[in-house]
Structure formats: C-alpha cells, structure tokens
mmCIF file of C-alpha atoms and ligand atoms in Angstrom:
data_model
loop_
_atom_site.group_PDB
_atom_site.id
_atom_site.type_symbol
_atom_site.label_atom_id
_atom_site.label_comp_id
_atom_site.label_asym_id
_atom_site.label_seq_id
_atom_site.Cartn_x
_atom_site.Cartn_y
_atom_site.Cartn_z
ATOM 1 C CA MET A 1 47.678 42.752 -51.598
ATOM 2 C CA LYS A 2 50.247 43.840 -48.998
ATOM 3 C CA GLN A 3 51.655 41.296 -46.856
ATOM 4 C CA LEU A 4 52.409 41.762 -43.219
ATOM 5 C CA LYS A 5 55.355 40.430 -41.456
ATOM 6 C CA VAL A 6 54.602 39.080 -38.035
ATOM 7 C CA CYS A 7 56.815 37.878 -35.167
ATOM 8 C CA VAL A 8 55.525 35.621 -32.454
ATOM 9 C CA ILE A 9 57.286 36.328 -28.835
ATOM 10 C CA GLY A 10 57.171 33.135 -26.566
ATOM 11 C CA THR A 11 56.792 29.853 -28.567
ATOM 12 C CA GLY A 12 55.699 27.460 -25.638
ATOM 13 C CA SER A 13 52.324 25.482 -26.081
ATOM 14 C CA ILE A 14 49.717 28.155 -26.814
ATOM 15 C CA SER A 15 52.028 29.506 -29.598
ATOM 16 C CA ASP A 16 51.595 26.812 -31.904
ATOM 17 C CA MET A 17 47.873 27.908 -32.424
ATOM 18 C CA HIS A 18 49.024 31.307 -33.396
ATOM 19 C CA LEU A 19 52.021 30.056 -35.890
ATOM 20 C CA GLN A 20 49.565 27.684 -37.436
ATOM 21 C CA ALA A 21 47.107 30.245 -38.707
ATOM 22 C CA PHE A 22 49.596 32.801 -39.577
ATOM 23 C CA VAL A 23 51.410 30.134 -41.555
ATOM 24 C CA ASN A 24 47.617 29.354 -43.121
ATOM 25 C CA HIS A 25 47.037 33.200 -43.911
ATOM 26 C CA PRO A 26 47.966 34.589 -47.386
ATOM 27 C CA ASP A 27 48.666 38.106 -46.820
ATOM 28 C CA VAL A 28 51.064 37.594 -43.642
ATOM 29 C CA VAL A 29 54.889 36.674 -43.727
ATOM 30 C CA LEU A 30 56.371 34.735 -40.567
ATOM 31 C CA TYR A 31 59.004 36.661 -40.143
ATOM 32 C CA GLY A 32 60.208 35.521 -36.781
ATOM 33 C CA VAL A 33 60.548 34.011 -33.651
ATOM 34 C CA TYR A 34 61.554 34.703 -30.372
ATOM 35 C CA ASP A 35 61.562 32.669 -26.606
ATOM 36 C CA LEU A 36 63.968 32.575 -23.676
ATOM 37 C CA VAL A 37 64.739 29.039 -24.575
ATOM 38 C CA LYS A 38 66.419 29.772 -27.590
ATOM 39 C CA GLU A 39 66.098 25.975 -28.298
ATOM 40 C CA ARG A 40 62.363 25.887 -28.106
ATOM 41 C CA ALA A 41 62.259 29.125 -30.832
ATOM 42 C CA GLU A 42 64.582 27.027 -33.049
ATOM 43 C CA GLU A 43 62.739 24.234 -33.297
ATOM 44 C CA LYS A 44 58.974 26.256 -34.105
ATOM 45 C CA ALA A 45 60.971 28.086 -36.667
ATOM 46 C CA LEU A 46 62.134 24.917 -38.393
ATOM 47 C CA ARG A 47 58.354 23.255 -37.976
ATOM 48 C CA TYR A 48 56.598 26.552 -39.439
ATOM 49 C CA ASN A 49 59.233 27.840 -41.841
ATOM 50 C CA VAL A 50 59.839 31.381 -39.914
ATOM 51 C CA THR A 51 62.668 33.379 -41.395
ATOM 52 C CA ASN A 52 64.491 34.391 -38.552
ATOM 53 C CA VAL A 53 65.132 33.561 -34.754
ATOM 54 C CA TYR A 54 65.925 36.426 -32.391
ATOM 55 C CA LYS A 55 68.353 36.038 -29.890
ATOM 56 C CA ASN A 56 66.736 38.732 -27.803
ATOM 57 C CA LEU A 57 64.153 41.402 -27.035
ATOM 58 C CA GLU A 58 66.244 44.672 -28.606
ATOM 59 C CA GLU A 59 66.757 42.596 -31.630
ATOM 60 C CA VAL A 60 62.811 42.395 -32.380
ATOM 61 C CA LEU A 61 62.310 45.588 -31.345
ATOM 62 C CA ASN A 62 65.094 46.859 -33.498
ATOM 63 C CA ASP A 63 63.761 45.455 -36.630
ATOM 64 C CA PRO A 64 61.977 47.363 -38.670
ATOM 65 C CA ASN A 65 60.675 44.678 -40.959
ATOM 66 C CA ILE A 66 58.555 43.617 -38.220
ATOM 67 C CA GLU A 67 55.126 45.301 -38.040
ATOM 68 C CA ALA A 68 53.294 43.036 -35.995
ATOM 69 C CA VAL A 69 53.814 40.784 -32.866
ATOM 70 C CA SER A 70 52.304 37.992 -31.140
ATOM 71 C CA ILE A 71 52.551 37.542 -27.301
ATOM 72 C CA CYS A 72 52.623 34.038 -26.102
ATOM 73 C CA THR A 73 54.275 34.539 -22.979
ATOM 74 C CA TRP A 74 53.584 34.190 -19.194
ATOM 75 C CA ASN A 75 50.718 36.873 -17.867
ATOM 76 C CA ASN A 76 53.675 38.855 -15.457
ATOM 77 C CA THR A 77 55.166 39.403 -19.202
ATOM 78 C CA HIS A 78 52.301 41.037 -21.389
ATOM 79 C CA ALA A 79 52.505 44.392 -20.374
ATOM 80 C CA GLU A 80 55.741 45.178 -20.460
ATOM 81 C CA LEU A 81 56.491 43.366 -23.692
ATOM 82 C CA ALA A 82 53.277 44.899 -25.453
ATOM 83 C CA ILE A 83 54.062 48.264 -24.179
ATOM 84 C CA GLY A 84 57.770 47.700 -25.630
ATOM 85 C CA ALA A 85 56.788 46.654 -29.315
ATOM 86 C CA ILE A 86 53.716 49.434 -29.689
ATOM 87 C CA LYS A 87 56.553 52.447 -28.783
ATOM 88 C CA ALA A 88 58.606 50.161 -31.474
ATOM 89 C CA GLY A 89 55.822 50.724 -34.005
ATOM 90 C CA LYS A 90 54.518 47.467 -33.892
ATOM 91 C CA HIS A 91 50.429 46.033 -33.648
ATOM 92 C CA VAL A 92 50.239 44.089 -31.053
ATOM 93 C CA LEU A 93 48.124 40.547 -30.266
ATOM 94 C CA VAL A 94 48.290 39.808 -26.652
ATOM 95 C CA GLU A 95 47.217 36.279 -25.180
ATOM 96 C CA LYS A 96 44.786 37.091 -22.249
ATOM 97 C CA PRO A 97 44.690 38.389 -19.504
ATOM 98 C CA LEU A 98 46.292 41.711 -20.765
ATOM 99 C CA SER A 99 48.180 42.260 -17.788
ATOM 100 C CA MET A 100 48.747 40.967 -14.126
ATOM 101 C CA ASN A 101 46.309 44.251 -12.419
ATOM 102 C CA LEU A 102 44.534 47.085 -13.933
ATOM 103 C CA LYS A 103 47.438 49.557 -13.611
ATOM 104 C CA GLU A 104 49.317 47.787 -16.114
ATOM 105 C CA ALA A 105 46.213 47.342 -18.242
ATOM 106 C CA LEU A 106 45.748 50.930 -18.573
ATOM 107 C CA GLU A 107 49.429 51.588 -18.971
ATOM 108 C CA VAL A 108 49.278 49.500 -21.988
ATOM 109 C CA GLN A 109 45.953 51.301 -23.523
ATOM 110 C CA ALA A 110 47.682 54.697 -23.038
ATOM 111 C CA ALA A 111 50.449 53.275 -24.792
ATOM 112 C CA ALA A 112 48.464 52.431 -27.776
ATOM 113 C CA GLN A 113 46.390 55.470 -27.628
ATOM 114 C CA LYS A 114 49.661 57.403 -27.972
ATOM 115 C CA TYR A 115 51.153 55.497 -30.744
ATOM 116 C CA ASN A 116 48.347 54.590 -32.415
ATOM 117 C CA ARG A 117 48.641 50.645 -32.946
ATOM 118 C CA ILE A 118 46.764 48.139 -32.866
ATOM 119 C CA VAL A 119 46.114 46.477 -30.171
ATOM 120 C CA GLN A 120 43.846 42.806 -29.942
ATOM 121 C CA VAL A 121 43.747 40.810 -26.510
ATOM 122 C CA GLY A 122 43.372 37.048 -26.854
ATOM 123 C CA PHE A 123 39.512 36.625 -26.027
ATOM 124 C CA VAL A 124 39.488 33.599 -28.615
ATOM 125 C CA ARG A 125 36.263 32.591 -27.771
ATOM 126 C CA ARG A 126 34.473 36.016 -29.073
ATOM 127 C CA PHE A 127 35.584 33.879 -32.374
ATOM 128 C CA ALA A 128 33.963 30.763 -32.178
ATOM 129 C CA THR A 129 31.517 29.529 -34.444
ATOM 130 C CA ASN A 130 28.599 29.084 -31.973
ATOM 131 C CA THR A 131 29.420 32.556 -30.466
ATOM 132 C CA LYS A 132 29.606 34.368 -33.812
ATOM 133 C CA VAL A 133 25.918 32.179 -34.808
ATOM 134 C CA LEU A 134 24.761 33.385 -31.270
ATOM 135 C CA LYS A 135 25.761 36.961 -31.160
ATOM 136 C CA GLU A 136 23.758 37.467 -34.697
ATOM 137 C CA PHE A 137 20.680 36.497 -32.521
ATOM 138 C CA ILE A 138 21.441 38.356 -29.630
ATOM 139 C CA ASP A 139 22.209 41.373 -31.898
ATOM 140 C CA HIS A 140 18.401 40.582 -33.556
ATOM 141 C CA GLY A 141 16.914 41.183 -30.710
ATOM 142 C CA LYS A 142 16.123 37.159 -30.018
ATOM 143 C CA LEU A 143 16.971 37.510 -26.263
ATOM 144 C CA GLY A 144 15.799 40.586 -25.626
ATOM 145 C CA ASP A 145 17.227 42.345 -22.668
ATOM 146 C CA ILE A 146 19.909 39.814 -21.127
ATOM 147 C CA TYR A 147 19.694 40.137 -17.053
ATOM 148 C CA TYR A 148 21.547 37.306 -16.025
ATOM 149 C CA ALA A 149 24.129 35.283 -16.839
ATOM 150 C CA LYS A 150 26.112 32.024 -15.203
ATOM 151 C CA ALA A 151 29.355 30.872 -16.205
ATOM 152 C CA SER A 152 31.223 27.748 -15.138
ATOM 153 C CA CYS A 153 34.567 26.236 -15.641
ATOM 154 C CA ILE A 154 35.587 23.703 -13.122
ATOM 155 C CA ARG A 155 38.389 21.553 -13.426
ATOM 156 C CA ARG A 156 38.456 18.721 -10.643
ATOM 157 C CA LEU A 157 41.779 17.569 -11.150
ATOM 158 C CA GLY A 158 43.405 20.355 -13.769
ATOM 159 C CA ASN A 159 46.163 22.846 -12.336
ATOM 160 C CA PRO A 160 48.907 22.710 -14.369
ATOM 161 C CA GLY A 161 52.090 23.323 -12.652
ATOM 162 C CA GLY A 162 54.835 25.356 -13.767
ATOM 163 C CA TRP A 163 54.427 29.392 -13.775
ATOM 164 C CA PHE A 164 50.188 28.991 -13.873
ATOM 165 C CA ALA A 165 50.722 27.654 -10.355
ATOM 166 C CA ASP A 166 53.514 30.294 -9.596
ATOM 167 C CA LYS A 167 51.447 33.713 -8.791
ATOM 168 C CA LYS A 168 54.432 35.871 -9.325
ATOM 169 C CA ARG A 169 54.492 34.906 -12.761
ATOM 170 C CA SER A 170 50.505 34.425 -13.584
ATOM 171 C CA GLY A 171 48.857 36.543 -11.589
ATOM 172 C CA GLY A 172 46.734 33.840 -9.826
ATOM 173 C CA GLY A 173 44.949 30.782 -10.565
ATOM 174 C CA PRO A 174 41.731 29.112 -12.356
ATOM 175 C CA LEU A 175 40.273 32.908 -11.946
ATOM 176 C CA ILE A 176 42.900 34.748 -13.823
ATOM 177 C CA ASP A 177 43.383 31.775 -16.540
ATOM 178 C CA LEU A 178 40.018 30.201 -17.241
ATOM 179 C CA GLY A 179 37.533 32.788 -15.885
ATOM 180 C CA VAL A 180 39.203 35.205 -18.286
ATOM 181 C CA HIS A 181 37.408 33.741 -21.139
ATOM 182 C CA VAL A 182 33.925 32.265 -19.471
ATOM 183 C CA ILE A 183 33.345 36.203 -17.870
ATOM 184 C CA ASP A 184 34.687 37.812 -20.993
ATOM 185 C CA ILE A 185 32.307 36.059 -23.737
ATOM 186 C CA CYS A 186 29.542 36.596 -20.701
ATOM 187 C CA TRP A 187 30.386 40.321 -20.648
ATOM 188 C CA TYR A 188 31.214 40.293 -24.634
ATOM 189 C CA LEU A 189 27.278 38.805 -25.058
ATOM 190 C CA MET A 190 25.947 41.353 -22.859
ATOM 191 C CA GLY A 191 26.401 44.099 -24.462
ATOM 192 C CA ARG A 192 29.804 44.852 -22.452
ATOM 193 C CA PRO A 193 27.944 46.772 -19.815
ATOM 194 C CA LYS A 194 29.598 48.788 -16.744
ATOM 195 C CA VAL A 195 30.839 47.447 -13.730
ATOM 196 C CA LYS A 196 29.030 48.271 -10.889
ATOM 197 C CA SER A 197 30.044 46.436 -8.180
ATOM 198 C CA ILE A 198 31.687 43.048 -6.879
ATOM 199 C CA SER A 199 31.761 40.136 -4.416
ATOM 200 C CA GLY A 200 33.600 37.502 -4.440
ATOM 201 C CA ASN A 201 35.424 34.350 -3.017
ATOM 202 C CA THR A 202 38.756 32.509 -3.429
ATOM 203 C CA TYR A 203 39.432 29.146 -1.522
ATOM 204 C CA SER A 204 42.783 27.172 -1.336
ATOM 205 C CA HIS A 205 41.863 23.977 0.344
ATOM 206 C CA LEU A 206 42.850 21.309 -1.814
ATOM 207 C CA GLY A 207 46.002 22.621 -3.478
ATOM 208 C CA ASN A 208 47.293 20.737 -7.235
ATOM 209 C CA ARG A 209 45.733 17.131 -5.766
ATOM 210 C CA ALA A 210 49.010 15.496 -6.899
ATOM 211 C CA ASN A 211 48.198 12.862 -4.580
ATOM 212 C CA ILE A 212 45.570 11.583 -7.249
ATOM 213 C CA GLN A 213 46.743 8.570 -9.095
ATOM 214 C CA ASN A 214 45.375 6.829 -12.094
ATOM 215 C CA LEU A 215 43.601 10.222 -13.518
ATOM 216 C CA SER A 216 45.758 12.043 -15.410
ATOM 217 C CA PHE A 217 45.609 15.675 -16.890
ATOM 218 C CA TYR A 218 47.305 18.355 -18.656
ATOM 219 C CA LYS A 219 50.823 19.461 -17.150
ATOM 220 C CA ALA A 220 53.187 22.715 -18.126
ATOM 221 C CA ALA A 221 56.239 21.460 -19.290
ATOM 222 C CA ASP A 222 58.275 22.321 -15.832
ATOM 223 C CA TYR A 223 55.483 20.948 -13.760
ATOM 224 C CA ASP A 224 57.038 20.534 -9.913
ATOM 225 C CA LYS A 225 54.401 18.696 -7.552
ATOM 226 C CA ASP A 226 55.138 20.580 -4.628
ATOM 227 C CA GLN A 227 55.271 24.468 -6.194
ATOM 228 C CA ASN A 228 51.913 26.075 -6.428
ATOM 229 C CA ASN A 229 50.774 28.864 -4.300
ATOM 230 C CA VAL A 230 47.448 30.034 -6.546
ATOM 231 C CA GLU A 231 43.513 29.844 -5.415
ATOM 232 C CA ASP A 232 42.127 26.567 -6.658
ATOM 233 C CA MET A 233 38.852 28.017 -6.616
ATOM 234 C CA ALA A 234 36.735 31.713 -7.174
ATOM 235 C CA ASN A 235 33.220 32.223 -7.613
ATOM 236 C CA ALA A 236 32.048 35.953 -7.846
ATOM 237 C CA LEU A 237 28.851 37.475 -8.491
ATOM 238 C CA ILE A 238 29.491 40.970 -10.807
ATOM 239 C CA THR A 239 26.348 43.342 -10.966
ATOM 240 C CA PHE A 240 26.063 46.132 -13.811
ATOM 241 C CA ALA A 241 24.974 49.752 -13.712
ATOM 242 C CA ASN A 242 22.274 48.498 -15.931
ATOM 243 C CA GLY A 243 21.054 46.295 -13.649
ATOM 244 C CA SER A 244 22.210 42.951 -15.338
ATOM 245 C CA SER A 245 24.100 40.822 -12.948
ATOM 246 C CA LEU A 246 26.805 37.396 -13.770
ATOM 247 C CA PHE A 247 27.712 34.614 -11.515
ATOM 248 C CA VAL A 248 30.904 32.686 -12.204
ATOM 249 C CA ASP A 249 32.303 29.767 -10.569
ATOM 250 C CA VAL A 250 36.056 28.452 -11.920
ATOM 251 C CA SER A 251 38.574 25.981 -10.611
ATOM 252 C CA TYR A 252 41.570 23.784 -10.603
ATOM 253 C CA THR A 253 40.736 21.293 -8.248
ATOM 254 C CA LEU A 254 37.119 20.529 -6.718
ATOM 255 C CA HIS A 255 34.979 17.742 -5.162
ATOM 256 C CA ALA A 256 33.335 17.543 -8.490
ATOM 257 C CA LYS A 257 31.877 14.608 -9.962
ATOM 258 C CA GLU A 258 33.467 15.514 -13.650
ATOM 259 C CA ASP A 259 34.864 18.603 -15.506
ATOM 260 C CA GLU A 260 32.364 20.958 -16.745
ATOM 261 C CA ILE A 261 32.209 24.199 -18.442
ATOM 262 C CA GLN A 262 28.879 25.995 -18.857
ATOM 263 C CA VAL A 263 27.640 29.709 -20.241
ATOM 264 C CA LYS A 264 24.296 30.494 -19.987
ATOM 265 C CA LEU A 265 22.131 33.874 -20.821
ATOM 266 C CA PHE A 266 19.042 34.905 -19.693
ATOM 267 C CA GLY A 267 17.199 37.723 -21.282
ATOM 268 C CA THR A 268 13.430 39.084 -21.279
ATOM 269 C CA LYS A 269 12.733 37.250 -24.550
ATOM 270 C CA GLY A 270 14.883 34.178 -24.623
ATOM 271 C CA GLY A 271 17.501 32.576 -23.076
ATOM 272 C CA ALA A 272 21.028 30.614 -24.438
ATOM 273 C CA GLU A 273 23.255 28.382 -23.454
ATOM 274 C CA LEU A 274 26.664 29.033 -25.422
ATOM 275 C CA GLU A 275 28.158 25.903 -23.860
ATOM 276 C CA PRO A 276 28.337 22.924 -23.360
ATOM 277 C CA GLU A 277 25.980 23.182 -26.670
ATOM 278 C CA LEU A 278 24.621 26.235 -28.293
ATOM 279 C CA ILE A 279 21.309 26.226 -27.715
ATOM 280 C CA LEU A 280 18.720 28.960 -27.682
ATOM 281 C CA ILE A 281 15.230 29.158 -25.341
ATOM 282 C CA SER A 282 12.194 30.846 -26.585
ATOM 283 C CA GLU A 283 8.495 30.998 -25.893
ATOM 284 C CA ASP A 284 6.031 30.693 -28.863
ATOM 285 C CA ASN A 285 2.560 30.187 -29.016
ATOM 286 C CA ASP A 286 2.354 29.733 -25.156
ATOM 287 C CA THR A 287 4.828 26.678 -25.210
ATOM 288 C CA ILE A 288 8.648 27.097 -24.177
ATOM 289 C CA MET A 289 10.828 26.357 -27.198
ATOM 290 C CA ASN A 290 14.394 24.551 -26.951
ATOM 291 C CA ILE A 291 15.674 25.350 -30.021
ATOM 292 C CA HIS A 292 18.752 23.176 -31.359
ATOM 293 C CA PRO A 293 20.655 25.450 -34.179
ATOM 294 C CA GLN A 294 22.158 23.036 -37.041
ATOM 295 C CA ILE A 295 25.385 23.820 -37.602
ATOM 296 C CA ASP A 296 28.838 22.238 -37.277
ATOM 297 C CA HIS A 297 30.501 23.529 -34.344
ATOM 298 C CA LEU A 298 27.692 23.269 -31.410
ATOM 299 C CA SER A 299 30.712 23.786 -29.007
ATOM 300 C CA PHE A 300 33.891 25.991 -28.740
ATOM 301 C CA ASP A 301 35.689 25.004 -31.967
ATOM 302 C CA PHE A 302 39.357 25.702 -31.015
ATOM 303 C CA SER A 303 41.631 25.507 -34.002
ATOM 304 C CA ASN A 304 38.583 27.409 -35.976
ATOM 305 C CA ALA A 305 38.703 29.709 -33.435
ATOM 306 C CA PHE A 306 42.070 30.922 -33.223
ATOM 307 C CA GLN A 307 42.190 31.437 -37.272
ATOM 308 C CA ASN A 308 39.467 33.866 -36.691
ATOM 309 C CA GLU A 309 41.052 35.329 -33.799
ATOM 310 C CA ILE A 310 44.150 35.796 -36.510
ATOM 311 C CA ASP A 311 42.524 36.543 -39.334
ATOM 312 C CA SER A 312 40.575 39.831 -37.591
ATOM 313 C CA PHE A 313 43.785 40.484 -36.143
ATOM 314 C CA VAL A 314 45.778 40.662 -39.649
ATOM 315 C CA SER A 315 42.642 42.519 -41.471
ATOM 316 C CA SER A 316 42.724 45.049 -38.583
ATOM 317 C CA CYS A 317 46.767 45.849 -39.149
ATOM 318 C CA LEU A 318 46.434 45.885 -42.665
ATOM 319 C CA THR A 319 43.198 47.953 -42.750
ATOM 320 C CA GLY A 320 43.280 49.931 -39.254
ATOM 321 C CA GLU A 321 39.844 48.941 -38.728
ATOM 322 C CA LYS A 322 38.621 48.271 -35.151
ATOM 323 C CA PRO A 323 39.526 44.890 -33.564
ATOM 324 C CA ILE A 324 36.700 42.832 -31.937
ATOM 325 C CA ALA A 325 38.355 42.588 -28.952
ATOM 326 C CA PRO A 326 40.260 45.780 -28.552
ATOM 327 C CA VAL A 327 42.461 46.727 -25.493
ATOM 328 C CA GLU A 328 39.634 48.757 -23.820
ATOM 329 C CA ASP A 329 38.317 45.233 -23.160
ATOM 330 C CA GLY A 330 41.124 43.668 -21.966
ATOM 331 C CA VAL A 331 40.991 46.954 -19.592
ATOM 332 C CA GLU A 332 37.703 46.254 -18.422
ATOM 333 C CA LEU A 333 38.068 42.645 -18.172
ATOM 334 C CA MET A 334 41.353 43.103 -15.705
ATOM 335 C CA LYS A 335 39.262 45.327 -13.533
ATOM 336 C CA ILE A 336 36.904 42.570 -13.411
ATOM 337 C CA LEU A 337 39.490 40.121 -12.600
ATOM 338 C CA THR A 338 41.141 42.334 -10.299
ATOM 339 C CA GLY A 339 38.029 43.730 -8.294
ATOM 340 C CA ILE A 340 37.113 39.749 -7.625
ATOM 341 C CA TYR A 341 40.384 39.259 -5.955
ATOM 342 C CA GLU A 342 39.981 42.348 -4.093
ATOM 343 C CA ALA A 343 36.725 41.439 -2.962
ATOM 344 C CA ALA A 344 38.038 37.979 -1.775
ATOM 345 C CA GLU A 345 40.684 39.554 0.083
ATOM 346 C CA LYS A 346 38.481 42.029 1.893
ATOM 347 C CA LYS A 347 35.491 39.616 2.215
ATOM 348 C CA SER A 348 33.052 42.205 1.511
ATOM 349 C CA GLU A 349 31.597 43.590 -1.588
ATOM 350 C CA ILE A 350 33.434 46.177 -4.038
ATOM 351 C CA THR A 351 31.718 49.242 -5.985
ATOM 352 C CA PHE A 352 33.060 51.180 -8.615
ATOM 353 C CA PHE A 353 32.357 55.028 -9.304
HETATM 354 N N1 NAD B 1 43.664 31.546 -25.689
HETATM 355 C C1 NAD B 1 43.860 30.704 -24.853
HETATM 356 O O1 NAD B 1 42.716 29.698 -24.809
HETATM 357 C C2 NAD B 1 45.431 30.152 -24.240
HETATM 358 C C3 NAD B 1 45.474 28.929 -23.840
HETATM 359 C C4 NAD B 1 46.293 28.223 -23.396
HETATM 360 C C5 NAD B 1 47.486 29.577 -22.918
HETATM 361 N N2 NAD B 1 47.234 30.961 -23.171
HETATM 362 C C6 NAD B 1 48.037 32.134 -22.945
HETATM 363 O O2 NAD B 1 49.016 32.302 -23.686
HETATM 364 C C7 NAD B 1 50.041 32.469 -22.729
HETATM 365 C C8 NAD B 1 51.093 31.544 -22.800
HETATM 366 O O3 NAD B 1 50.866 30.172 -22.528
HETATM 367 P P1 NAD B 1 51.249 28.701 -22.805
HETATM 368 O O4 NAD B 1 50.508 27.571 -22.046
HETATM 369 O O5 NAD B 1 51.788 28.674 -24.037
HETATM 370 O O6 NAD B 1 52.545 28.878 -21.910
HETATM 371 P P2 NAD B 1 54.219 27.997 -22.218
HETATM 372 O O7 NAD B 1 54.562 27.677 -20.838
HETATM 373 O O8 NAD B 1 53.734 26.560 -22.582
HETATM 374 O O9 NAD B 1 54.882 28.741 -23.375
HETATM 375 C C9 NAD B 1 55.193 30.055 -22.662
HETATM 376 C C10 NAD B 1 56.519 30.569 -23.519
HETATM 377 O O10 NAD B 1 56.797 32.000 -23.189
HETATM 378 C C11 NAD B 1 58.358 31.727 -23.133
HETATM 379 N N3 NAD B 1 58.585 33.281 -22.435
HETATM 380 C C12 NAD B 1 58.150 33.532 -20.840
HETATM 381 N N4 NAD B 1 58.498 34.751 -20.910
HETATM 382 C C13 NAD B 1 59.319 35.468 -21.809
HETATM 383 C C14 NAD B 1 59.979 36.587 -22.324
HETATM 384 N N5 NAD B 1 59.863 37.651 -21.613
HETATM 385 N N6 NAD B 1 60.345 36.806 -23.538
HETATM 386 C C15 NAD B 1 60.603 35.653 -24.297
HETATM 387 N N7 NAD B 1 59.511 34.315 -23.963
HETATM 388 C C16 NAD B 1 59.394 34.644 -22.737
HETATM 389 C C17 NAD B 1 58.690 30.947 -22.124
HETATM 390 O O11 NAD B 1 60.157 30.285 -22.794
HETATM 391 C C18 NAD B 1 57.467 29.512 -22.988
HETATM 392 O O12 NAD B 1 58.124 29.022 -23.491
HETATM 393 C C19 NAD B 1 49.304 32.571 -20.938
HETATM 394 O O13 NAD B 1 49.628 34.266 -21.072
HETATM 395 C C20 NAD B 1 48.796 32.152 -21.642
HETATM 396 O O14 NAD B 1 47.336 32.772 -20.150
HETATM 397 C C21 NAD B 1 45.554 31.284 -23.830
#
C-alpha cells in the first residue's frame, strides 16, 4: 500500500490529536511539522518522531515530498494556508472553521476545484461513534423527516483567552468556535438543507469573567485577563428552504447553573438526542418509547472521533473518494455563521436567494 507523506502546520493544543492519529495510521509517514514558534514544532517533532521541522511556510510548500497538510493554526490563517497548499499540489485537512468569512471560504473551494485537490474541514463530531450510529438510524428513516433541531453549547466560565479572544485572529467568540460544531452536526444530520433565512443575537455583557475565583477553566497558552473583544453569548434561529428550522445558543460566559451541551433532533416519525447522550425517541403500540442504544460511547468520544476523522482524510487522499466533510460544507457553515453575525449586527432577519 502506498504511504501518504503528511505535514502538520500549527503545533499548538489540537495538533496533538492530529499528530497522534497520523502516527497511529499504518499508511502515513509523518513527514514534517511547522509552526511560527519553532521550539514548539521541534518539541512535537521529538515527541511524535517526525522527520522534518520546517523553518518557514515556503519550505513546506516547496517540498515536493509532502502530499498532504493538516492545518491547525489560528482561524485567520486557515484560508490563506489552505489555498497556498492546494496551489502547491497538496491535499488539505483544515481545522474548523474553514475561514474567517464566506468570501474566503469560496476562494478555498474555487482553488480546490481548480487544482483538483481533496479539502476536508475539521467537523470532527461527524466522525464520533454516537453520530455514526444515529446517522444510520436517520438514513433508515427512523426519524422520518427532521423538521426541527435544537443545539446548545453553554459555558458559564470558558473564554479561553489568547487568540480565541482576539476577533482579528478568531473571527468571533463562542459562535464561530463552539457554534460551528453544534450547528454543523445538526445541519449534517438534517440532510444538509439549503439555508433560507437567519435571525440572531450576540451579547457582550459579562466579558471573560476573569474576576471569578476558586473555579478553574481552560486557558490558552497566552491568556491575558485584560484582552477580549469577542461576544460572550449568541443565539440564532436558522430556517431552511424545506421548512425545517434549527435553534442554537452558545456561550463562553453566562449566568448559567452549569456548562451544558445539547443536540436534539425532532422528526415526523421519531426524535433523538445526540448530546449529552445518544437516545432515540419513538412511538409504538400507542406508547412513547425512549430507546437507549447499548454502545461503548453514548457521548462524543474525542480521541476515537479524531482517529476516524484522520483515517477518513487519509483514505480520501489515497483513493480520491469524496471526504465526509467536504469543502462545500465548510462554505455552507461559513454562510450560516457569517449570516448570524450579520443578522445580529443589523438587528433583523436576513434572507438568502
Ligand atoms: N476540532 C476541534 O474540536 C478543535 C478543538 C480545538 C481547536 N480547534 C481548532 O484548531 C485550530 C488551532 O487551535 P488550538 O487550540 O490548537 O490553538 P493553539 O493556540 O493552541 O495553537 C495554534 C498554533 O498555531 C500556530 N500558528 C498560528 N498561525 C500560524 C501560521 N500562519 N503558520 C504556522 N503556525 C501558526 C501558533 O503558533 C500555535 O502554536 C483553531 O482553528 C481551532 O478552531 C479545533
């Protein structure tokens, strides 16, 4: 079997999931790493036994041995790096969100088409065990037509700071960082309907709550309690051309009792909750049935999902098969996310086509 030579660009926190999954793959040679902070790339190269540490982007793009790159950098660099890699003839796995806005997303898609390269977006929840099990039930008609979905990803104290809190590098706060995951998973399971209209709100009342004592939370490496210009909460109602709708709310900070994640789908024949735990809801013999699938992972299984995501990307690169999370889905998600920010700014519903 041919082996795929891969380079990981950006070797911060999430790169560990990519690097480990590539190491685990028998058909991959982890050929290179590159980060703006060279010591960080060197440390990862040592830990994962990577062949080359590149000094700059040109070295990566000009190395003909590299066949695919995994982009794990700040959001504001995703589109530029992806287009550069595509033009250099490399396949691309790019972390979510695909880009900062719709225009950039369309540019990545155009480059992927022109240069005929695989571009997969890091919608890792699509690769979780509970998602795969639920998708099979949906594909077999268990839920009927899904006409409503509800997604929530609430942190009461969870603005990671650093680049996440700097709109110029992140593109926004919890909506673009957490909302992208839960909106995508609903949209994917609803059958990827076309967006018709969006209304939404963003709020910036609590800031990063850096004043809170005696409660720990995840902080980016360069956390600075005084730096934050992203929203702390967002909600939206997205209506699709087929009449179905999705309601979402997300936060970095909120006066909530506890953190929570919920993904719920409601169809004409049945319903389902994907998070916090997979459960199917049905009606049989005039009785409502809550059905508990007996599987190892009822909730998002982080490392398995990343392994499945990487395995699928490698398979697409080696065989040419279409990715499960293709670039056009990244574009559609950017349309939704930027639509929510626009609707919130205009304080009115926006419509498409
Ligand atoms: N799929 C998921 O569940 C998930 C989880 C966390 C983060 N992410 C995404 O992964 C990306 C990285 O997040 P993170 O938490 O690892 O951040 P991080 O700050 O820990 O790491 C980012 C790294 O990228 C490097 N970098 C930035 N711009 C670069 C450039 N132009 N060239 C080379 N290196 C560059 C930085 O020096 C840093 O080492 C983000 O887009 C984020 O949205 C996805």
